[in-house]
Short mmCIF file of C-alpha atoms and ligand atoms in Angstrom, two decimals:
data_model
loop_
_atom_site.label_atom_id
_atom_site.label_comp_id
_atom_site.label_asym_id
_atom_site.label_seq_id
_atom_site.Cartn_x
_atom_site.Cartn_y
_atom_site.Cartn_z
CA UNK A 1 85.03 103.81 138.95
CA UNK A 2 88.27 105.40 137.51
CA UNK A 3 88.21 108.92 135.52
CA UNK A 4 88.15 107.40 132.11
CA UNK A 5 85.00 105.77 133.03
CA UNK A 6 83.26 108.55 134.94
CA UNK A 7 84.31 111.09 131.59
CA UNK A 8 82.52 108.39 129.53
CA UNK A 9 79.71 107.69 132.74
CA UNK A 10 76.92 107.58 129.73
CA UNK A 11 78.47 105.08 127.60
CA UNK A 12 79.44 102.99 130.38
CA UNK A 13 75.64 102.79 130.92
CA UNK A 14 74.44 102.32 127.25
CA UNK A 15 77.38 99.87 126.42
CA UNK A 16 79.66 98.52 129.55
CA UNK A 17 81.02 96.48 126.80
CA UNK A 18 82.45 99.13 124.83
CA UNK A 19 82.94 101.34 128.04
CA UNK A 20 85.09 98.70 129.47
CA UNK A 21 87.60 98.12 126.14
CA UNK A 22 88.33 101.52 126.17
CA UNK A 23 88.99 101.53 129.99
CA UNK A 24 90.94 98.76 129.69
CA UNK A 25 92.88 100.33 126.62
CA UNK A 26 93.57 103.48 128.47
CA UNK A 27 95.51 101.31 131.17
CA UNK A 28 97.10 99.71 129.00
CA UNK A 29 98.22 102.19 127.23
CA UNK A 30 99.18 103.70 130.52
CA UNK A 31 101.26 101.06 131.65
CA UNK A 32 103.79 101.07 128.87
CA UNK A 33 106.47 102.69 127.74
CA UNK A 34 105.16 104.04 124.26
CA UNK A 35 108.13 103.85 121.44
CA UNK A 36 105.98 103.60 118.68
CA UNK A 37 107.05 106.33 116.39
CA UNK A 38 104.11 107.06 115.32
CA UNK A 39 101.69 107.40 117.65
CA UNK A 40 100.85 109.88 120.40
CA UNK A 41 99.09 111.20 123.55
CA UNK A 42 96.63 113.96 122.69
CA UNK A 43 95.57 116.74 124.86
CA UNK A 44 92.04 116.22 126.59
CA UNK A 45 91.10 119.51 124.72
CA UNK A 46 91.65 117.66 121.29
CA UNK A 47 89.76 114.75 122.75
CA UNK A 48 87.04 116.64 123.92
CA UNK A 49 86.86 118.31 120.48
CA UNK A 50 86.72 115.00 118.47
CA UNK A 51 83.70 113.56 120.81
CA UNK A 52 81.19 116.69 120.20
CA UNK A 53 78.27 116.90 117.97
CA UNK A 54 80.13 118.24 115.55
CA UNK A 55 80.04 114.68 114.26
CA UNK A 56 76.35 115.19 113.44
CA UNK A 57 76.63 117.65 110.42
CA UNK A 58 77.02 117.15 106.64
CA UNK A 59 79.10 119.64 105.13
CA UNK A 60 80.16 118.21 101.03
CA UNK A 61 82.04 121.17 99.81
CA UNK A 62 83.91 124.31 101.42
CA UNK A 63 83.35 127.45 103.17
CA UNK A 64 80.89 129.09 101.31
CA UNK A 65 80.35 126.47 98.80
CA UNK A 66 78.88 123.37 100.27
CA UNK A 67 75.88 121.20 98.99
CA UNK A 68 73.54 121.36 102.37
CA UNK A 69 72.12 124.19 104.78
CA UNK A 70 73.41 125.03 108.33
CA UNK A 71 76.73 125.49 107.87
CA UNK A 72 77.38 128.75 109.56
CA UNK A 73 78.67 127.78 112.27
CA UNK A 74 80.88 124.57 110.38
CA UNK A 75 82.27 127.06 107.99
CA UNK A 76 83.99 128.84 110.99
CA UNK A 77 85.12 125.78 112.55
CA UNK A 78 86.49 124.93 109.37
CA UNK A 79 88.07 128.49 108.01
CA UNK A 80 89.53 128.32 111.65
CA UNK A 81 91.67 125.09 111.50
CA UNK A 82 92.91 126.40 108.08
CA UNK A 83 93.83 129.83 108.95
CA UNK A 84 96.17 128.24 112.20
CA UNK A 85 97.36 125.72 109.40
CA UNK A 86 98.32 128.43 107.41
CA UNK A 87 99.86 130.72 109.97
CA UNK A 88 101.47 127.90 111.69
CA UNK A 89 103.57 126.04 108.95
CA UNK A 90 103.89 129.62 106.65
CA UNK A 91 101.84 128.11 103.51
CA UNK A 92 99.26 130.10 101.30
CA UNK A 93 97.04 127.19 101.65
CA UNK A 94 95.50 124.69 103.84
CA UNK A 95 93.12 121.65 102.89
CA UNK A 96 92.27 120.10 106.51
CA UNK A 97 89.51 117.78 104.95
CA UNK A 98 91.38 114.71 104.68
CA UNK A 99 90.43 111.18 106.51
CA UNK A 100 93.79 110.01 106.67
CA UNK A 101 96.97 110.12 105.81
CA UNK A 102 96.86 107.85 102.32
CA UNK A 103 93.73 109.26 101.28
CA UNK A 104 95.37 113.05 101.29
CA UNK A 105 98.19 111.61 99.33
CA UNK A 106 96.26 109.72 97.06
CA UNK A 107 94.57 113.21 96.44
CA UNK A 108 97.77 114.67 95.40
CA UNK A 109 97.99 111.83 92.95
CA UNK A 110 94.43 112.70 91.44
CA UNK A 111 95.32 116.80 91.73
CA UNK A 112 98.20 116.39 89.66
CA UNK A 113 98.87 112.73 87.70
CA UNK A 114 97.22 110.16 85.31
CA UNK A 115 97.20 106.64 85.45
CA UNK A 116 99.95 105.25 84.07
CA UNK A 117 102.23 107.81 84.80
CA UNK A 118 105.92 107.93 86.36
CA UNK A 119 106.20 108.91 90.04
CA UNK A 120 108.96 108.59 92.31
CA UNK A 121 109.09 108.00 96.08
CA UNK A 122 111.41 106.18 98.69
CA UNK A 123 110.79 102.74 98.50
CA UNK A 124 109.14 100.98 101.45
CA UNK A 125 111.50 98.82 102.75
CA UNK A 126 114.02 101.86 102.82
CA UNK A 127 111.58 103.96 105.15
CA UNK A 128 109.10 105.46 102.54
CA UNK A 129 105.33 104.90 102.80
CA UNK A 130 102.88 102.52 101.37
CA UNK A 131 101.42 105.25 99.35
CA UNK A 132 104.33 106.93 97.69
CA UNK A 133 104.08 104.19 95.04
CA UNK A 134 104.80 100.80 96.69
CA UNK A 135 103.17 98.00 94.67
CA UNK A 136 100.79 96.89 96.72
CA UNK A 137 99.49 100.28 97.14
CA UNK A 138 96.76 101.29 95.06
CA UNK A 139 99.56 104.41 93.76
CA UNK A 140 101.79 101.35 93.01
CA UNK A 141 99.22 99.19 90.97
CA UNK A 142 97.90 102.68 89.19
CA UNK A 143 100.97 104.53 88.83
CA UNK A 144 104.41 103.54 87.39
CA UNK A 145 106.33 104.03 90.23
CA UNK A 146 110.20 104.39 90.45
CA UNK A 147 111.91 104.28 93.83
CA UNK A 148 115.03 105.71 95.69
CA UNK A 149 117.08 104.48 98.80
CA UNK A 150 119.63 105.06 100.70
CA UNK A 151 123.41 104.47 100.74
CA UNK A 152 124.09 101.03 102.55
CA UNK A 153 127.25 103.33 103.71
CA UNK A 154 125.95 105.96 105.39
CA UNK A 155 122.01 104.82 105.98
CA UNK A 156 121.27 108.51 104.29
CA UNK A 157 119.11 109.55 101.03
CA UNK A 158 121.60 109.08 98.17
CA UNK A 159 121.14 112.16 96.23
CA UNK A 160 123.48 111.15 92.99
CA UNK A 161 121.01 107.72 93.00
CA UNK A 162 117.77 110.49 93.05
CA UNK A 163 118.77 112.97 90.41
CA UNK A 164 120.03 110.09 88.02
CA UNK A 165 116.76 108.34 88.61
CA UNK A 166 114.87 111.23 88.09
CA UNK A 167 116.48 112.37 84.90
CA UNK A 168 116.21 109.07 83.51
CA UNK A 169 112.48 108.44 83.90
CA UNK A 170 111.69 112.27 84.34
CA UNK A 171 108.67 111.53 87.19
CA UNK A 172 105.52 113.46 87.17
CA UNK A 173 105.52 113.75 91.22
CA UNK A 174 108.42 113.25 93.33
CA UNK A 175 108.00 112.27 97.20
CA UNK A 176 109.98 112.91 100.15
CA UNK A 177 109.79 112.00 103.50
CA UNK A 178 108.37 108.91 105.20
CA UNK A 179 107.86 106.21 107.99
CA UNK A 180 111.34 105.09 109.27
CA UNK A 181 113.95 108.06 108.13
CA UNK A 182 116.17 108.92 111.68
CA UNK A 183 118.00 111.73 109.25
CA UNK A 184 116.83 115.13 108.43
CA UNK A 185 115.58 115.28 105.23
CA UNK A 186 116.92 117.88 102.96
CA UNK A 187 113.85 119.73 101.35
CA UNK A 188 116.66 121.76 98.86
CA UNK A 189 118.27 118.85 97.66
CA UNK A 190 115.20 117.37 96.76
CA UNK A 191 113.79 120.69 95.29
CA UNK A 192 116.63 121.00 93.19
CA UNK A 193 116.32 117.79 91.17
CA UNK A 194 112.54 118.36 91.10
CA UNK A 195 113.44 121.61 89.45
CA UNK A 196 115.71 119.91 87.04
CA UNK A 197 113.31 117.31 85.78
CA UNK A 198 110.21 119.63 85.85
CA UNK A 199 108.54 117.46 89.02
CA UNK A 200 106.05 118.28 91.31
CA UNK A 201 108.17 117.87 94.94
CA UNK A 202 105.36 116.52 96.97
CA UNK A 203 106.64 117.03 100.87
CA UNK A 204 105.10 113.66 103.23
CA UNK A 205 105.91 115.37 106.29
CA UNK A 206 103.44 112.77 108.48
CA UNK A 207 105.93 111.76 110.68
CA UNK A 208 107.73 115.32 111.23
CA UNK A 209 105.01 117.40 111.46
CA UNK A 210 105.45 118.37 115.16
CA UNK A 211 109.05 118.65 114.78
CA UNK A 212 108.54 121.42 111.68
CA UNK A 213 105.58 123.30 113.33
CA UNK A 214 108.26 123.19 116.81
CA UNK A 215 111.51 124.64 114.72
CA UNK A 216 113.17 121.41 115.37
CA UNK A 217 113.08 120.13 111.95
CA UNK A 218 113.58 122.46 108.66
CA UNK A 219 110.39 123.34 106.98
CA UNK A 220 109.60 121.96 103.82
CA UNK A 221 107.27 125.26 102.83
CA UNK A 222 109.72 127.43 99.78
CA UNK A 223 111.09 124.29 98.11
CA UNK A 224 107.79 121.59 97.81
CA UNK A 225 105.13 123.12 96.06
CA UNK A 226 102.74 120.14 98.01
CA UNK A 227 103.18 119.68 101.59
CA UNK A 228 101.02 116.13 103.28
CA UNK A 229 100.88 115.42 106.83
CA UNK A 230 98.93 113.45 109.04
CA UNK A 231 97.72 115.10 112.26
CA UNK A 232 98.28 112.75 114.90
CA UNK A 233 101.54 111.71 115.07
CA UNK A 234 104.40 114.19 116.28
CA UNK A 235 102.08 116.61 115.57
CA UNK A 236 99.52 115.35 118.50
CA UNK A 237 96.58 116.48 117.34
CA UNK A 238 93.18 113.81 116.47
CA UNK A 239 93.53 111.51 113.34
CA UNK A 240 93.49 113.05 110.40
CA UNK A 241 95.00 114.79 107.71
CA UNK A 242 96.14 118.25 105.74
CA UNK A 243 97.02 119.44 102.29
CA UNK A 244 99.41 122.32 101.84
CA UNK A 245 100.53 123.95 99.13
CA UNK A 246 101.03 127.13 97.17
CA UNK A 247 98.73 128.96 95.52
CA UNK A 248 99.27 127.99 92.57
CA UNK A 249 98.52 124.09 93.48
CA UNK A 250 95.43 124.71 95.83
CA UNK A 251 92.57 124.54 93.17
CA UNK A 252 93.92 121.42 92.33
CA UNK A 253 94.14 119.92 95.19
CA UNK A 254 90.89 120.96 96.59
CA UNK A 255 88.97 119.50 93.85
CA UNK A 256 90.56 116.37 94.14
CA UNK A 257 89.77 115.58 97.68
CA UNK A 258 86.33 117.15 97.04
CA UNK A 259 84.50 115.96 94.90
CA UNK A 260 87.41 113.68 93.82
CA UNK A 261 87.72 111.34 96.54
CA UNK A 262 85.91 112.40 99.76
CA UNK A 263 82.38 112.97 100.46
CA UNK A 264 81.35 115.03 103.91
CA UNK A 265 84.48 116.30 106.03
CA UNK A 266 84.21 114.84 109.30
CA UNK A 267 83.27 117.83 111.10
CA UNK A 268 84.34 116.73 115.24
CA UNK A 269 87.81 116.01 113.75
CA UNK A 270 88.26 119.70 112.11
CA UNK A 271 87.97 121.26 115.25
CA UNK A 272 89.93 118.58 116.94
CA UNK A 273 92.69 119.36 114.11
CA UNK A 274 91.95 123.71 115.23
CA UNK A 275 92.48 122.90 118.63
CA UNK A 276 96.13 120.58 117.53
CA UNK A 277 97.16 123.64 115.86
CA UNK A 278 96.76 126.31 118.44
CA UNK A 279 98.51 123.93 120.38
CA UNK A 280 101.44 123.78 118.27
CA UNK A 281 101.60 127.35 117.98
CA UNK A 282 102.79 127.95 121.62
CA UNK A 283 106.28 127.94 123.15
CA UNK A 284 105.63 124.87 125.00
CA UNK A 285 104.82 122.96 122.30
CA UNK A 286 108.30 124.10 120.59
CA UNK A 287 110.06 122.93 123.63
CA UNK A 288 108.16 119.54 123.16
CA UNK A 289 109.72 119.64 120.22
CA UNK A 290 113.32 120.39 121.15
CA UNK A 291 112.62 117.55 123.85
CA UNK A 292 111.48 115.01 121.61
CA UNK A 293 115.01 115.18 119.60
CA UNK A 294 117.19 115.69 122.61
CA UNK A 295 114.95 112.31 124.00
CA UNK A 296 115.62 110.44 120.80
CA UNK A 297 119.48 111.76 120.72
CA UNK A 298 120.15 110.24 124.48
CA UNK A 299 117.72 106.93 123.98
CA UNK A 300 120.17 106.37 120.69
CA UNK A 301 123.35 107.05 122.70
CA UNK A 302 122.27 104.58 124.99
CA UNK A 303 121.27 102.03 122.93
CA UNK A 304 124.56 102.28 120.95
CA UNK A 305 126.50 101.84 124.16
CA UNK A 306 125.00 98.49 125.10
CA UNK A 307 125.85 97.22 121.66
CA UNK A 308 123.12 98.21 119.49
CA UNK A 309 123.61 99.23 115.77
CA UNK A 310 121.69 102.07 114.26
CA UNK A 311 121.10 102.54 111.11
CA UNK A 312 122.79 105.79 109.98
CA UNK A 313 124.42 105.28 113.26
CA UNK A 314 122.14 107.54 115.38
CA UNK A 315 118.88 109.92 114.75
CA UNK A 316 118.25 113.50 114.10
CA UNK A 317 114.66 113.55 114.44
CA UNK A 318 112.44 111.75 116.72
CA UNK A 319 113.28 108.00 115.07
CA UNK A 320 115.49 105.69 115.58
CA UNK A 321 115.88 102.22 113.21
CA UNK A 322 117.67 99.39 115.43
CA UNK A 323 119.35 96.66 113.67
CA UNK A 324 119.41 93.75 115.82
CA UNK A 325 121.28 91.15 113.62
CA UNK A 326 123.87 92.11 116.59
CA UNK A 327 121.87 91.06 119.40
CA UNK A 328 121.19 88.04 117.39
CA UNK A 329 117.08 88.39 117.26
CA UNK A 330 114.32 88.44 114.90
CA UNK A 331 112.32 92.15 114.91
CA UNK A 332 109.35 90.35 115.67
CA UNK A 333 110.10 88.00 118.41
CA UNK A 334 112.27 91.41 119.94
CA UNK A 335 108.98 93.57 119.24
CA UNK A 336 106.59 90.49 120.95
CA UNK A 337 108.68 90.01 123.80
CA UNK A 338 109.45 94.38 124.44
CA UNK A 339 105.51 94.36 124.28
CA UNK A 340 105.44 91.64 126.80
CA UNK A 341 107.99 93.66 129.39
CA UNK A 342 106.02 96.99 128.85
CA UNK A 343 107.62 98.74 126.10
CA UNK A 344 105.57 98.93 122.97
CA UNK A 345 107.24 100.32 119.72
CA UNK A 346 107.27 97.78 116.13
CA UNK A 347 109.34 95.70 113.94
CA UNK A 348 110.36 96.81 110.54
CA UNK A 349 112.56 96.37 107.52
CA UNK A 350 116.27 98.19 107.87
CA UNK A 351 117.50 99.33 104.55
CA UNK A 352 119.15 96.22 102.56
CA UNK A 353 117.28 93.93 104.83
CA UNK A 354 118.18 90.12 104.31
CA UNK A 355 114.79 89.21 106.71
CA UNK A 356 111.27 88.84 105.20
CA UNK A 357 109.01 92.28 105.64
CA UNK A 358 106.66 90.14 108.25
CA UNK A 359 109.58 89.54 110.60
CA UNK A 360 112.67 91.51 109.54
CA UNK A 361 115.91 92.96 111.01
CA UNK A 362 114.95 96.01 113.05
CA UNK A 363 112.82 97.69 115.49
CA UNK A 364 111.48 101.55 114.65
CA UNK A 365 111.68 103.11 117.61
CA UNK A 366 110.61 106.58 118.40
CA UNK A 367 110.04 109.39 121.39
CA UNK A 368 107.05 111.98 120.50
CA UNK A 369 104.71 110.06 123.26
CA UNK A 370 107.08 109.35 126.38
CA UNK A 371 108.43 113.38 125.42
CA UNK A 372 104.88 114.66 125.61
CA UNK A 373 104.46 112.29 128.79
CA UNK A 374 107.26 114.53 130.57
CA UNK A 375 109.89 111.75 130.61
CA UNK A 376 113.30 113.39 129.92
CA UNK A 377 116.86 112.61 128.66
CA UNK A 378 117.39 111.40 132.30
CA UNK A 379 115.28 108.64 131.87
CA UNK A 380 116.43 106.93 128.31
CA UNK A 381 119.24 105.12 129.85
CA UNK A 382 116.79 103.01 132.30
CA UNK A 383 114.24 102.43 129.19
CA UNK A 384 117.31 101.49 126.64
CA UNK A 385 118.17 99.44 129.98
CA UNK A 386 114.82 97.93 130.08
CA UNK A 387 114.98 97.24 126.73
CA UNK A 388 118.33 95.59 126.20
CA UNK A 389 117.39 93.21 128.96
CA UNK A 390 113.98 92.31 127.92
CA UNK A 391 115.33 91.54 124.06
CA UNK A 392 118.71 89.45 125.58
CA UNK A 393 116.03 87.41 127.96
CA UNK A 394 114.00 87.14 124.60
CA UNK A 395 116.96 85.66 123.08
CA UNK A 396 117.64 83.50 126.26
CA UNK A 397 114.36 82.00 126.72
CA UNK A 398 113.94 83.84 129.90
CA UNK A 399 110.08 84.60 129.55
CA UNK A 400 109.63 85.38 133.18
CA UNK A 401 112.11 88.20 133.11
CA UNK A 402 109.67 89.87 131.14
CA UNK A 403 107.16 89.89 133.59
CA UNK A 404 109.53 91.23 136.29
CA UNK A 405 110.42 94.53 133.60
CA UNK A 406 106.53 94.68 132.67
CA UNK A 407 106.07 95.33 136.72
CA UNK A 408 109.25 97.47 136.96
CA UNK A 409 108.13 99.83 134.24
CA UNK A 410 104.25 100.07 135.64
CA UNK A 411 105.69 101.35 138.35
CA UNK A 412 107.59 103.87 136.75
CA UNK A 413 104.99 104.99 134.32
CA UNK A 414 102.58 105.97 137.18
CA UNK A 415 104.54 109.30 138.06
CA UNK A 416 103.48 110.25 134.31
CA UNK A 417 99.90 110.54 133.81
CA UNK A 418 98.39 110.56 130.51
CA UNK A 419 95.34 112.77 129.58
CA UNK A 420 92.15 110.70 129.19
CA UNK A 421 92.40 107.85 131.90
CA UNK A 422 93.81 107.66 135.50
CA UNK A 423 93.20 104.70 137.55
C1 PLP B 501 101.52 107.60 108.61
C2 PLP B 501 101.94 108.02 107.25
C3 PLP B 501 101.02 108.13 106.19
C4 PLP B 501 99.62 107.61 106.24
O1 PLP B 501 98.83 108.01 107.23
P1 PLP B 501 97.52 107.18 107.64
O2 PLP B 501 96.80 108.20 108.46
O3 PLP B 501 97.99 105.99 108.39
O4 PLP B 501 96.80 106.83 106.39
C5 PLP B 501 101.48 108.63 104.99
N1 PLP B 501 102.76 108.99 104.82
C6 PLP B 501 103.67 108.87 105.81
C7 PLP B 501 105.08 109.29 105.56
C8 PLP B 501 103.29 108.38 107.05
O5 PLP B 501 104.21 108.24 108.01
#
């Protein structure tokens, strides 16, 4: 029986069924080389944390203030994850309440806008999010929203396109940040033009999180008054979500995830999101930080000499946004046949895209998970290796190459355990 399945010995007794997905997940995910930029290998701690009975108690309200008995012991858990919040990112206040990602955004939506009116975001297809206003969004059906891009140039935020924008259709709420953005984003630039027009600057730092908390990204905390983040992605804590703001903006916001749009905070998730923070608050986790970029800065170097084309020609962060129109591939059949040879990351738009969304120009790739796996700079040329040959035997037919890499990077991958499942 391997360790995932003797940590989980009860459920593999109540439920093989179940038991033996999640086995079979945690080899999998194992086996690959992890380049989606979004996603993550927790700590056992955190996952320990999120599977207590913490997920037993009702809690509607806030420290001090909630609508059923027995929370003594919640309220601490809870004050505790906001307090490291607070300390850790420098912000007078913390909501750590929310399910998700789009459901704390939406909140800042229902803190601080009506229906109807103007907010601004990145579009989608230029690496914003779903929820800063894109139509199919419930903030894009409810809310008139306007959207920036970037410069087809230079791949970066064009600021003269956000301030004339913004002056023209003066937006209630402004967003910045989002899900494929390789460039630092510039916090003062946007604060400025917020300034200008009167706006709210609402910071998405879900992607970045980890990066900000580490020092290897600049902090969004003295120029957005609202700061959103998920939890779970460079971050690496449990899924989830936080609020952060001034004081000024925190009664707001509060309300408006409860009662506004939540019910009960899940509980097991809180302290998994306490035990993320502590986390983040140590030197190692600011050299996972520093690794991260200096991972993403190689694994683009190497990419670009075998011919591939970045946008914004390389990465600042932890992303990088491949073009392949040079390799002369789809996104999708690249991303289908990567998955195939062991390297898992997605397709997605590039800015100016001439594809369709469902199978567009680029791949998003990005390096929180093999970083926090202990692969190093050292190591990007064989994966941008692995991945140049898998996507020109994509493009040559050559399915049983892909095998041949999938076995080659198995290998390699078992020197770098992940926390949660060994074999
Ligand atoms: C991931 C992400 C979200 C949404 O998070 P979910 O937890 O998937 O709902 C919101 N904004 C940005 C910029 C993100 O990258």
């Amino acid at each position: 029986m391997s360790d995932s399945k003797n940590l989980m010995r009860r459920l593999v007794e109540a439920d093989s069924e179940v038991a033996q997905l999640i086995d079979a997940e945690g080899r999998r995910q194992h086996d690959k080389i992890r380049l989606i930029a979004s996603e993550n290998y927790v700590s056992q701690a955190v996952m320990e944390a999120t599977g207590t009975l913490l997920t037993n108690k009702y809690s509607e309200g806030y420290a001090g203030k909630r609508y059923y008995e027995g929370q003594q012991l919640i309220d601490e858990v809870e004050e505790l994850a906001i307090s490291r919040a607070k300390s850790l990112f420098g912000v007078d206040h913390a909501n750590v309440q929310p399910y998700s990602g789009s459901p704390a955004n939406l909140a800042v939506y229902l803190a601080f806008a009506q229906p109807g009116d103007t907010v601004m975001g990145m579009s989608l297809p230029m690496g914003g999010h779903l929820t800063h206003g894109w139509s199919v969004s419930a903030t894009g059906k409810w809310f008139n929203a306007v959207h920036y891009g970037v410069r087809k140039d230079t791949g970066r935020v064009d600021f003269d396109e956000v301030a004339e924008l913004a002056r023209q259709h003066r937006p209630k709420l402004i967003f910045c940040g989002g899900t494929a953005i390789p460039r630092t984003v510039d916090f003062a630039a946007f604060a400025k033009i917020a300034q200008e027009v009167d706006a709210i600057l609402v910071a998405d730092i879900a992607h970045i999180a980890g990066l900000v908390a580490g020092g290897a990204h600049p902090s969004p905390v003295g120029h957005a008054e609202v700061v959103t983040t998920t939890t779970h992605k460079t971050l690496r804590g449990p899924r989830g979500a936080m609020l952060m703001s001034t004081e000024e903006r925190a009664k707001a916001l509060d309300k408006a995830v409860f009662p506004g749009l939540q019910g009960g905070p899940h509980n097991h998730t809180t302290a998994a999101i306490a035990v993320a923070l502590r986390e983040a608050a140590t030197p190692d986790f600011a050299d996972y930080a520093t690794r991260i970029v200096a991972n993403a800065k190689a694994l683009a170097a190497a990419l670009t000499e075998r011919g591939f084309d970045l946008v914004s020609g390389g990465t600042d962060n932890h992303l990088i946004l491949a073009d392949l129109t040079s390799k002369d591939i789809g996104g999708k059949p690249a991303a289908k046949a990567l998955d195939r040879a062991g390297v898992e990351l997605n397709f997605n738009t590039v800015p100016f895209d001439p594809r369709k969304p469902f199978d567009p120009s680029g791949l998003r790739i990005g390096t929180a998970a093999v970083t926090t796996r202990g692969m190093t700079e050292a190591d990007m040329p064989k994966i941008a290796a692995w991945m140049d040959d898998a996507i020109s035997a994509a493009h040559d037919g050559q399915e049983d190459k892909l095998d041949d890499i999938a076995g080659q990077i198995r290998d390699f991958c078992a020197a770098y355990p992940i926390p949660g499942w060994t074999e």
